[in-house]
Coordinates of C-alpha atoms and ligand atoms in Angstrom, one line a residue:
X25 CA 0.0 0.0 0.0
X26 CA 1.5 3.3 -0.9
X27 CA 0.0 7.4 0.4
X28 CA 1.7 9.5 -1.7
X29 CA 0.1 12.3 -0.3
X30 CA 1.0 12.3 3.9
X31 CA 0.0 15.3 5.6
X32 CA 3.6 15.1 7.1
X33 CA 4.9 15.9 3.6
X34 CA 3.3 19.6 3.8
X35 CA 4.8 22.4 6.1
X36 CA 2.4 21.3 9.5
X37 CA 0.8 24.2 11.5
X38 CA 2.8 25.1 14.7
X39 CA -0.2 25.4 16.6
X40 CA -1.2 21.6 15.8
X41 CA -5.2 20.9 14.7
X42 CA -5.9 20.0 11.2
X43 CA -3.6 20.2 8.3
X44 CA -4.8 21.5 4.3
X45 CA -3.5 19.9 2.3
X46 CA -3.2 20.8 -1.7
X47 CA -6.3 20.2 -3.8
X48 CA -5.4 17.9 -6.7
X49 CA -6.5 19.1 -9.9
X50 CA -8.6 16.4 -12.3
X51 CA -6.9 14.4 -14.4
X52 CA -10.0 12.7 -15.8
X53 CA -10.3 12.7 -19.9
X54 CA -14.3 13.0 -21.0
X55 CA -15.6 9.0 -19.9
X56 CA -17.5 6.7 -21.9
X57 CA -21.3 5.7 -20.2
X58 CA -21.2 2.3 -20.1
X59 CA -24.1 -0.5 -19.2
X60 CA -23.0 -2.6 -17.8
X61 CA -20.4 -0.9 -15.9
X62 CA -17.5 -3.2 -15.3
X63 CA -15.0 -0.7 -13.5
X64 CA -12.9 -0.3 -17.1
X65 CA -11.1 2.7 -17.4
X66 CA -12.5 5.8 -18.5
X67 CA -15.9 4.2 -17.8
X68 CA -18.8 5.3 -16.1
X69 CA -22.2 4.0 -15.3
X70 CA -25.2 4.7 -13.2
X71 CA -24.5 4.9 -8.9
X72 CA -27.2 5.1 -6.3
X73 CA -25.9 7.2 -3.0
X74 CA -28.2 6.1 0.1
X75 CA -28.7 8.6 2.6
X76 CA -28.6 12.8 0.7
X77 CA -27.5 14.1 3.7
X78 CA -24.3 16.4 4.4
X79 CA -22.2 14.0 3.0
X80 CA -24.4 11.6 0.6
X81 CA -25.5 15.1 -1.2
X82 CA -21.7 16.6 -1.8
X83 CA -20.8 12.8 -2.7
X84 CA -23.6 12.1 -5.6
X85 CA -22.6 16.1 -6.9
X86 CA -18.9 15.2 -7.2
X87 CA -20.0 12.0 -9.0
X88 CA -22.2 13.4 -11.4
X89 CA -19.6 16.0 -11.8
X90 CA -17.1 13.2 -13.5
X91 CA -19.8 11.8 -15.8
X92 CA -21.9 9.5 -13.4
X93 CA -25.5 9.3 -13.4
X94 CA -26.7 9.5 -9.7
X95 CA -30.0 8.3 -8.2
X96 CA -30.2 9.8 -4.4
X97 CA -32.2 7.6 -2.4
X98 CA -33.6 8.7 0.7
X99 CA -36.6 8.1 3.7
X100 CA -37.0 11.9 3.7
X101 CA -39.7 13.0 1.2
X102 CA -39.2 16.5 1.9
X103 CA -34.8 15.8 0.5
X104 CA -36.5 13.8 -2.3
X105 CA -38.5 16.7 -3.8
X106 CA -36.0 19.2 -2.9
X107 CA -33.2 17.3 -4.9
X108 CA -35.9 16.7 -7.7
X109 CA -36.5 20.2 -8.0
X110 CA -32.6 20.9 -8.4
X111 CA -32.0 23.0 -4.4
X112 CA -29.9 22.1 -1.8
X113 CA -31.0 21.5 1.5
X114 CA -28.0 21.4 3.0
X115 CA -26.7 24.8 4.8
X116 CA -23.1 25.8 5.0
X117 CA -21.3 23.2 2.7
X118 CA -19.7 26.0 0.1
X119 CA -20.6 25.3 -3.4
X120 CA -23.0 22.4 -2.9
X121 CA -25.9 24.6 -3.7
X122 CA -24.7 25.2 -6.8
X123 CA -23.2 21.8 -7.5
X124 CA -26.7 20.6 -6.9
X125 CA -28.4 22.4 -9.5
X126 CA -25.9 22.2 -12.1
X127 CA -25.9 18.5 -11.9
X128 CA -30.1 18.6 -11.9
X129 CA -29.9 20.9 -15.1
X130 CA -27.6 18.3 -16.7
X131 CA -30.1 15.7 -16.2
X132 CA -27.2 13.6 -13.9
X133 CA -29.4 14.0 -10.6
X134 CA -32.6 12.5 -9.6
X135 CA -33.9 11.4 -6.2
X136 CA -36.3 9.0 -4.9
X137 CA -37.8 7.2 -2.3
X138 CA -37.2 3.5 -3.7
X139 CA -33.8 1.9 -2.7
X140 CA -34.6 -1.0 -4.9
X141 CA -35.8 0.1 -7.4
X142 CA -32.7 2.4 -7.2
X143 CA -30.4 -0.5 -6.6
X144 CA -32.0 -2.3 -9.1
X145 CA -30.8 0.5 -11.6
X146 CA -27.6 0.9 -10.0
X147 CA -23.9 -0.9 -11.1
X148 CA -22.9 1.0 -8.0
X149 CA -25.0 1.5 -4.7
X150 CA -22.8 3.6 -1.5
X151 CA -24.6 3.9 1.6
X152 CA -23.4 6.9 3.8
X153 CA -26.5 6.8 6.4
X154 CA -25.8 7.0 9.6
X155 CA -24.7 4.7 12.3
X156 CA -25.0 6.2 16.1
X157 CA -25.0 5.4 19.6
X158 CA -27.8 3.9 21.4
X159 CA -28.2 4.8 25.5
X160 CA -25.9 2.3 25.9
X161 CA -22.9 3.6 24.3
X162 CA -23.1 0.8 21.5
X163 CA -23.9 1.0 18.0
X164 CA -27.0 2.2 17.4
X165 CA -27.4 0.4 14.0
X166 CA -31.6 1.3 12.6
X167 CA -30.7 3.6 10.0
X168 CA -28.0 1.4 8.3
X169 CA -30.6 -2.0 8.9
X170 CA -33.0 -0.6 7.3
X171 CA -31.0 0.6 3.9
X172 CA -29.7 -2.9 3.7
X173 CA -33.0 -4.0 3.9
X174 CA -34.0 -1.2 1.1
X175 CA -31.8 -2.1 -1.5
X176 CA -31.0 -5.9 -1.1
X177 CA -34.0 -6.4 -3.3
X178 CA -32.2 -4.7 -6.1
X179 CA -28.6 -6.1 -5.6
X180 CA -28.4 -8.1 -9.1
X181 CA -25.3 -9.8 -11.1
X182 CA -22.6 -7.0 -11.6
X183 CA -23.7 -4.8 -8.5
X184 CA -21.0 -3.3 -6.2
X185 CA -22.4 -2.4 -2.7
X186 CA -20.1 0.7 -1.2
X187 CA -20.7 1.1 2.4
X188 CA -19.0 5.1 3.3
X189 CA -20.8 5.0 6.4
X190 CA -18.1 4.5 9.5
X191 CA -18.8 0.9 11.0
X192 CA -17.0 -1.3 13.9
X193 CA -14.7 -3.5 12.6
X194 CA -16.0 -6.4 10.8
X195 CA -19.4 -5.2 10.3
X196 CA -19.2 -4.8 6.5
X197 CA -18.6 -8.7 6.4
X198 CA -20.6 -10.1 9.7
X199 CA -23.7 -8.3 9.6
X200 CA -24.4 -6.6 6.1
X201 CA -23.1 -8.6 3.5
X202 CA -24.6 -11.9 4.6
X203 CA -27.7 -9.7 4.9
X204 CA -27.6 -8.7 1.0
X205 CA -26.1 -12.3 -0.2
X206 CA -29.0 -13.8 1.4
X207 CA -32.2 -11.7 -0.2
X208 CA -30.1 -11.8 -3.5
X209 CA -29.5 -15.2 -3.8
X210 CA -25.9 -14.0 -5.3
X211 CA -22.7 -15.3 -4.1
X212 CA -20.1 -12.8 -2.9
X213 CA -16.8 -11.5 -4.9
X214 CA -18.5 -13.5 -8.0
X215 CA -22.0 -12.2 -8.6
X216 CA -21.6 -9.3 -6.7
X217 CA -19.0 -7.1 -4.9
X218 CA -19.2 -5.5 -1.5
X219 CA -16.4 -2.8 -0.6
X220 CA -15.9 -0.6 2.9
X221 CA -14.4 2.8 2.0
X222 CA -14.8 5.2 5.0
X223 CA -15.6 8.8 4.4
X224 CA -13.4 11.3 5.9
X225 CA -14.7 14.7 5.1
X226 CA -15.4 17.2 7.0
X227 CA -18.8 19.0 7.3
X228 CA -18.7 22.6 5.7
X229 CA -15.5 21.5 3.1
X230 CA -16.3 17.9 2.1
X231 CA -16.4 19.2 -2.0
X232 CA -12.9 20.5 -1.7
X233 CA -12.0 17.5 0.9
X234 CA -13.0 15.2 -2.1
X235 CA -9.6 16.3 -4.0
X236 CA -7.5 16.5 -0.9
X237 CA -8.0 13.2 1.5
X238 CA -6.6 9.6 0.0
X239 CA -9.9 7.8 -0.4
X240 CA -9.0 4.5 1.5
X241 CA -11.1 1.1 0.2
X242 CA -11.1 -2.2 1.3
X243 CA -12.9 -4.8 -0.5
X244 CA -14.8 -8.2 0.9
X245 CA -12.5 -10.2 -1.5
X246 CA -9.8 -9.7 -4.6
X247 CA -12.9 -8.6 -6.9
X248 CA -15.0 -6.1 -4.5
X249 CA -11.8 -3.9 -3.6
X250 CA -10.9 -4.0 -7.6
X251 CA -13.8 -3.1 -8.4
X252 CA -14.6 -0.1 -5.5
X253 CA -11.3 1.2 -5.8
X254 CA -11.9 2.0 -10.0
X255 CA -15.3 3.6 -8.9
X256 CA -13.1 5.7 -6.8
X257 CA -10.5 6.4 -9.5
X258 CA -13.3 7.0 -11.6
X259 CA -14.9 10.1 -9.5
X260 CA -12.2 11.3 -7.4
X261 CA -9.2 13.4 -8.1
X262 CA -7.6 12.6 -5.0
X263 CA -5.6 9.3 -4.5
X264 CA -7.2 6.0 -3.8
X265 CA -6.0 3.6 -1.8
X266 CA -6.9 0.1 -1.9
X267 CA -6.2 -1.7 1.5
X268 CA -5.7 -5.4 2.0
X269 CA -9.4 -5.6 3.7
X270 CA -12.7 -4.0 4.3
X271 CA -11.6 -4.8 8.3
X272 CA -8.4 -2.9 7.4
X273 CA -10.4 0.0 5.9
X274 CA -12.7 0.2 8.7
X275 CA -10.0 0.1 11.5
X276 CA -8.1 2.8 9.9
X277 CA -11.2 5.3 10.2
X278 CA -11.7 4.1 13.7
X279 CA -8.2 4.5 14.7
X280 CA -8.1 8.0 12.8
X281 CA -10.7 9.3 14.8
X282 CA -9.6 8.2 18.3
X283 CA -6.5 9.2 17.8
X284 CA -7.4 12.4 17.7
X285 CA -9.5 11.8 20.4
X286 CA -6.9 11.0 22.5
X287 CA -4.5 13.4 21.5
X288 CA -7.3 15.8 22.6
X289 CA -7.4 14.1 26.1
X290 CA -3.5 14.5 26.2
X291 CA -3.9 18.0 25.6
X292 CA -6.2 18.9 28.1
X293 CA -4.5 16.8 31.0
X294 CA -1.3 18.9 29.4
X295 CA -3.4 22.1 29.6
X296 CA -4.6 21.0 33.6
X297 CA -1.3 20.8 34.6
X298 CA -0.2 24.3 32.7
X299 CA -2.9 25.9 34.7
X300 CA -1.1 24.6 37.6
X301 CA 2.3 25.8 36.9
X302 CA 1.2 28.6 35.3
X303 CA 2.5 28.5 32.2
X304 CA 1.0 29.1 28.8
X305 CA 0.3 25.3 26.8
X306 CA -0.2 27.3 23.9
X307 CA 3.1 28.4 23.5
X308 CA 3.9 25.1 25.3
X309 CA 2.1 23.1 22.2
X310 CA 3.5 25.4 19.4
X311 CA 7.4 25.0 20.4
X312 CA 6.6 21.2 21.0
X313 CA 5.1 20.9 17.2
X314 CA 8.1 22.5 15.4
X315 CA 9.4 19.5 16.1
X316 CA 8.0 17.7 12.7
X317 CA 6.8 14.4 14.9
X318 CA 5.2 16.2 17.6
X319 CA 1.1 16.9 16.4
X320 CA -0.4 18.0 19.7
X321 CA -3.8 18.8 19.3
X322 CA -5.3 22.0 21.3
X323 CA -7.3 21.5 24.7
X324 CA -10.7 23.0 24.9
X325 CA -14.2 22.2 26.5
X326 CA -14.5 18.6 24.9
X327 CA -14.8 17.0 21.9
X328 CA -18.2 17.0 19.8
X329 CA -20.4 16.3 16.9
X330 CA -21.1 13.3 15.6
X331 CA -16.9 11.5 14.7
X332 CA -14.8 12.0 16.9
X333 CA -16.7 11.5 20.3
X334 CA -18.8 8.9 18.7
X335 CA -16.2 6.1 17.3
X336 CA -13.8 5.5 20.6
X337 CA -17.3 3.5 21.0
X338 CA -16.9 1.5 18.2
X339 CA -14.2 0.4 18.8
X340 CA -15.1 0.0 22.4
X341 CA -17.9 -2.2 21.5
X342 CA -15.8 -4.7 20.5
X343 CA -12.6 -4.0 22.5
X344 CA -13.1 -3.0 26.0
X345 CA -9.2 -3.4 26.8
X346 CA -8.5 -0.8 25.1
X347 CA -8.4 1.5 28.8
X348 CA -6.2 4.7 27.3
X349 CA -9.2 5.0 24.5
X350 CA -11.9 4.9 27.6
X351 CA -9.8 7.1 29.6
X352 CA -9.7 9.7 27.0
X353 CA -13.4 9.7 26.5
X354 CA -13.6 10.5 30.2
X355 CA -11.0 12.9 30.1
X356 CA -12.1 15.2 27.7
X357 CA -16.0 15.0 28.6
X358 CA -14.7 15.8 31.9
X359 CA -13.6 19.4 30.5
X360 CA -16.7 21.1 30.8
X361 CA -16.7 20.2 34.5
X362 CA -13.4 22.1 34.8
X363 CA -15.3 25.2 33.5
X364 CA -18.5 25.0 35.9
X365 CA -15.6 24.5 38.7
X366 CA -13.4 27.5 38.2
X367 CA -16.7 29.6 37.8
X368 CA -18.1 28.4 40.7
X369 CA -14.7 29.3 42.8
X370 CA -14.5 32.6 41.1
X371 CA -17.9 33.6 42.3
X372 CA -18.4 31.4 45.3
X373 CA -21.4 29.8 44.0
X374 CA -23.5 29.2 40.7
X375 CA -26.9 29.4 42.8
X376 CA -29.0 32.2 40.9
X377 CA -26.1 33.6 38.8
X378 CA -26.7 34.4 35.7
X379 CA -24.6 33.1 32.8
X380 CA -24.2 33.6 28.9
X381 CA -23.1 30.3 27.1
X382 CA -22.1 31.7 23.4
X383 CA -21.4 29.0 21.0
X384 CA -24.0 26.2 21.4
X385 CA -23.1 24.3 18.3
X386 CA -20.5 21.2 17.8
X387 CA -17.5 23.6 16.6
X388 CA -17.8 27.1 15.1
X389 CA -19.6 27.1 11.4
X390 CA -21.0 24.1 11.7
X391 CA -24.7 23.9 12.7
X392 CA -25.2 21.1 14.1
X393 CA -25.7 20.0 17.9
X394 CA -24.9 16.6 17.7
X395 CA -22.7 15.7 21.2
X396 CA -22.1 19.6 21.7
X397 CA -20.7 19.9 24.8
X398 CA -22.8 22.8 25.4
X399 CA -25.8 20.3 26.0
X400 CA -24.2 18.9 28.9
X401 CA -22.3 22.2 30.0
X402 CA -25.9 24.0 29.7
X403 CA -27.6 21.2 32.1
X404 CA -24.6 21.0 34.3
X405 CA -24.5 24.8 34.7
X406 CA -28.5 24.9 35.6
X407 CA -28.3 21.9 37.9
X408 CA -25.8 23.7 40.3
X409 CA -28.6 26.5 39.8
X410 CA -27.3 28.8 37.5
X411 CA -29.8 31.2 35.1
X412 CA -28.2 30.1 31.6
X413 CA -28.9 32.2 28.7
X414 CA -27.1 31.1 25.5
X415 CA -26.3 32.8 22.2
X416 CA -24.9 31.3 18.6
X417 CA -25.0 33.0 15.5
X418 CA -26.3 29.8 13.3
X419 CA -29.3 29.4 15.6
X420 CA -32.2 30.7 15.9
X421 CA -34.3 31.9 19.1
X422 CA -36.1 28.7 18.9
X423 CA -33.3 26.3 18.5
X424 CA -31.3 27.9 21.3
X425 CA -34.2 27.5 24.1
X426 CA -34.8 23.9 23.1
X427 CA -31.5 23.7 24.4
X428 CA -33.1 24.6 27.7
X429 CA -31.2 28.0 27.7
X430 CA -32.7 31.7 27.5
X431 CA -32.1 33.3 23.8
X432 CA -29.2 35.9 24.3
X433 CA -30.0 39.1 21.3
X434 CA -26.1 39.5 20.4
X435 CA -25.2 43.1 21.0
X436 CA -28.0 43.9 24.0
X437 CA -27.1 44.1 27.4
X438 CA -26.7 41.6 30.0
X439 CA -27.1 41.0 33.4
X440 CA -24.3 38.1 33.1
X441 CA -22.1 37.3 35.7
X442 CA -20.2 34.6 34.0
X443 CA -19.6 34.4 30.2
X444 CA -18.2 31.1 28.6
X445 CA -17.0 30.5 25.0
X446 CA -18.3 26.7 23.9
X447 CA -17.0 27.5 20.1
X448 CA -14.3 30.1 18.8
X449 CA -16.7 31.6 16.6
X450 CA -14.8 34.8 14.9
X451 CA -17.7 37.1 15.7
X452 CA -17.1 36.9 19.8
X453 CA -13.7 38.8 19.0
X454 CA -15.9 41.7 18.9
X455 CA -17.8 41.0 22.0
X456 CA -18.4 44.3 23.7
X457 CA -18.1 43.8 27.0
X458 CA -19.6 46.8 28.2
X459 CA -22.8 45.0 27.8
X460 CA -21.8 43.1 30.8
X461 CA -21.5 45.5 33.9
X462 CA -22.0 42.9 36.2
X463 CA -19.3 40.4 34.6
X464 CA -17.0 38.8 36.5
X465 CA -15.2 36.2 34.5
X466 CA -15.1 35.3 31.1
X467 CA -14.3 30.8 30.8
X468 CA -12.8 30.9 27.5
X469 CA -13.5 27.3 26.6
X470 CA -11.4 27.4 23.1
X471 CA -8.7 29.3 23.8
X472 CA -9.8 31.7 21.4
X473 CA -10.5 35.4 23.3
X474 CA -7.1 35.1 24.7
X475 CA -5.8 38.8 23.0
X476 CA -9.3 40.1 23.9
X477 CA -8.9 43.7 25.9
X478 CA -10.9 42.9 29.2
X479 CA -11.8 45.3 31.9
X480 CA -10.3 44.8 35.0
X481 CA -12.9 43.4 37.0
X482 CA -13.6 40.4 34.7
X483 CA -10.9 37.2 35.3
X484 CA -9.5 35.6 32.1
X485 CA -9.8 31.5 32.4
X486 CA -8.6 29.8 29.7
X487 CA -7.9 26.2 29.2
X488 CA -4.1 26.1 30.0
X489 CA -3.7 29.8 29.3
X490 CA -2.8 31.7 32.9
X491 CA -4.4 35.3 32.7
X492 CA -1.2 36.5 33.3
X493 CA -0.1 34.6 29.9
X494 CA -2.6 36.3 27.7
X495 CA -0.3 37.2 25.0
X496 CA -1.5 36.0 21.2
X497 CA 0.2 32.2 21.1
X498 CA 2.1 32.8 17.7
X499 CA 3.7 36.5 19.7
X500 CA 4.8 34.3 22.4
X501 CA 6.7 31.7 20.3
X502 CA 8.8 34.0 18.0
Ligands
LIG624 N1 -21.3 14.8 8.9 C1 -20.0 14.6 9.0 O1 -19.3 15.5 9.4 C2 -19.4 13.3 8.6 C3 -18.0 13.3 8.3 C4 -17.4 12.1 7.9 C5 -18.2 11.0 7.8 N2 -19.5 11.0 8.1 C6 -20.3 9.7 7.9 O2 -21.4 10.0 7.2 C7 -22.5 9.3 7.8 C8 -23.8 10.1 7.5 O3 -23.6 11.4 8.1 P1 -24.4 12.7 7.5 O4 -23.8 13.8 8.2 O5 -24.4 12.7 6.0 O6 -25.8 12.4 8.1 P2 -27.1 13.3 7.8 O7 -28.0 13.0 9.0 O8 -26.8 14.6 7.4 O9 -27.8 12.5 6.6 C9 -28.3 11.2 6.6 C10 -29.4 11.1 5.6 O10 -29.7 9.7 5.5 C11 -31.1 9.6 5.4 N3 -31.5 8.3 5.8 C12 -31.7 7.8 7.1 N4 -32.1 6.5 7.0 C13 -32.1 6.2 5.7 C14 -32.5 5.0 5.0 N5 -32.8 3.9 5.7 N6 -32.4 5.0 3.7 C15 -32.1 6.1 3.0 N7 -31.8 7.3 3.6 C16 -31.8 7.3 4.9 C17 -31.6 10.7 6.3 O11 -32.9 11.1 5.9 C18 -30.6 11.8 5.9 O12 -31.0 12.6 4.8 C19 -22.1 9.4 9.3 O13 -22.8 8.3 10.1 C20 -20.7 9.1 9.3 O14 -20.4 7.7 9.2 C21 -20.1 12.1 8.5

């Protein structure tokens, strides 16, 4: 197996977190439509992408956008029609809207409720629905269950069954594919092909992702990852890589994500103990990165949204020994009890104090609430007693006080005795804290207010940044 492109190879950030890497340009000459498609090169055929959410909607426009015809099959009949009319209804991924309707005008994209039928129609089916949590902490698996049970009607001779979605190890083999072998009567790697390629993009740049990431596949047998890996090296600029497994394939997006989970965990138990000694981990992080194998990640309130909290579970599921990977999970949802406990020393109590939570989603630009830590910071805050109003600019009124917090009007006065940061949202660089006569302290839960002019009576509290430290991180490295 060979990455050509290692984000090692590019000049790494010194302040750690993710790494762009170079877009690569197409190198795709003007394919042939085939029927049936048999992964040839400089063929294409007809693919059906289960699930037009955030990532099965930029997925189906980057395939139609190299030739493919794309049927979007989904439960939602409200993402059905709007597909079928040519709009977009997902918000903040840049150039989707317009993706969508240029591949509608060009007759490529249609959407409909049928996954068999779809399948049926299909040489190529990916399924990128999701797979949560249950109460439990294991796979919560009803979405994916059901799609399987959509399509396997419509797997026939010649079909190649994708699944993008992440999984536990193992599941592409042990629970879906005896599933679709069974309804279809087919036999596996012969009749038909079943591949596990994981998708890595994240929410808000997965168009320009597409061209950047490796797109890793690993195929059921000899014939499935053949076959996979040309659909991918038929719709994707970037390289693909095809891995000795789908087991392989699905590991590597599980260890991916906990490792950054971990490294998280590392960094805030770095971050604790730079609070102690009073020294910056900023800085502390930066100096350690310029060393090319050092990629310390930055502490913060937690880790949220729907990866990286989410698959340390997967992999827990089936491997409970693996104690740093639980550790970490406890570490870093611990975080947000670090904030409640400095605020609660700094005021001698949360009991009737009112306090503005600004940032309520995941991370900044992304709305979506899935495993925010504000959630559990906003509950946490109100159990000790606390009056919690809460303000982000990609919600709305309504969506802010179903997270059981009072709507904050950005820009209006406040009777706030505490302010914490949950995202680093650009716009709270221009809080104006004389808003906030009564403020005392200001939990900056990202590390990202830290050159913010502050009166005198409100405390700084970073995470690993001493008040007395508040110099911009790149100023105190050079
Ligand atoms: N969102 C991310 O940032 C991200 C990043 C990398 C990978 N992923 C992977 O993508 C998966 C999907 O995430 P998403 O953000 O696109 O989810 P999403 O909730 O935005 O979209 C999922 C879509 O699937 C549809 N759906 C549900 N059950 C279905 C079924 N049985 N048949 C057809 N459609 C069905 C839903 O109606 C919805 O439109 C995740 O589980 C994860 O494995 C997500």
């Amino acid at each position: 197996m060979t990455i050509t492109s290692r984000p090692s190879a590019v000049a790494p950030s010194l302040l750690g977190g993710s790494i762009e890497l170079p877009t690569r340009a197409c190198r795709h000459s003007e394919p042939r439509t085939v029927s049936p498609w048999t992964g040839a090169p400089g063929t294409v055929g007809r693919v059906a992408v289960v699930g037009a959410g955030k990532m099965g909607l930029p997925l189906a426009v980057q395939f139609t956008s190299h030739g493919w015809d794309v049927t979007a099959v989904d439960v939602q009949a409200s993402v059905v029609d709007s597909i079928n009319a040519g709009l977009n209804h997902v918000t903040e991924e840049p150039g989707l809207t317009e993706g969508v309707a240029a591949a509608h005008a060009a007759g490529r994209l249609r959407a409909t409720l049928d996954g068999a039928a779809a399948a049926a129609a299909a040489d190529v089916v990916v399924l990128i629905v999701p797979v949560m949590l249950n109460d439990e902490q294991q796979p919560d698996y009803r979405y994916m269950d059901a799609a399987v049970e959509a399509i396997a009607p419509g797997v026939h001779p010649g079909s190649t069954i994708i699944f993008e979605t992440t999984l536990p190890v193992g599941d592409t083999r042990g629970r879906f594919a005896p599933r679709l072998a069974a309804v279809s009567g087919l036999r596996l790697d012969e009749d038909f092909f079943v591949a596990f390629s994981p998708e890595r993009l994240y929410s808000g740049a997965a168009l320009k992702n597409l061209a950047m990431y490796p797109k890793l596949v690993g195929g059921l047998g000899p014939e499935s990852g053949a076959r996979a890996a040309a659909f991918y090296g038929s719709v994707l600029d970037a390289e693909v890589v095809l891995m000795s497994s789908a087991e392989a394939a699905e590991f590597s997006k599980l260890a991916d994500t906990t490792y950054r989970d971990v490294n998280i965990a590392l960094a805030n138990e770095f971050a604790r103990y730079a609070d102690r000694v009073g020294v910056d981990i900023q800085e502390v992080i930066a100096a350690a990165n310029s060393q090319p194998y050092s990629h310390i990640h930055q502490p913060g309130l937690g880790v949220g949204g729907h990866c990286i909290p989410v698959y340390p579970h997967f992999l827990l599921s089936r491997a409970p020994e693996m104690e740093l990977v639980e550790l970490s999970r406890r570490v870093n949802d611990g975080q947000i009890g670090l904030a409640i406990r400095t605020i609660q020393k700094a005021l001698g109590g949360l009991e009737g104090v009112p306090v503005l939570v600004l940032g309520l989603t995941y991370r900044d630009g992304v709305k979506e609430l899935a495993y925010s830590r504000a959630l559990p910071l906003i509950e946490r805050l109100a159990f000790h007693g606390a009056i919690v109003s809460a303000y982000d600019p990609l919600l709305s009124d309504a969506e802010i006080t179903r997270s059981a917090a009072a709507p904050y009007r950005w820009g209006t006065p406040s009777d706030a005795r505490a302010i914490i940061t949950q995202t680093a949202d650009p716009l709270f660089r221009s809080l104006d804290l004389g808003l906030f006569p009564a403020a005392e302290v200001l939990f900056d839960g990202r590390n990202s207010l830290r050159d913010l002019a502050l009166p005198e009576r409100i405390g700084y509290h970073g995470v690993g940044v001493p008040a007395a430290a508040r110099l911009p991180a790149e100023a105190a490295v050079r």
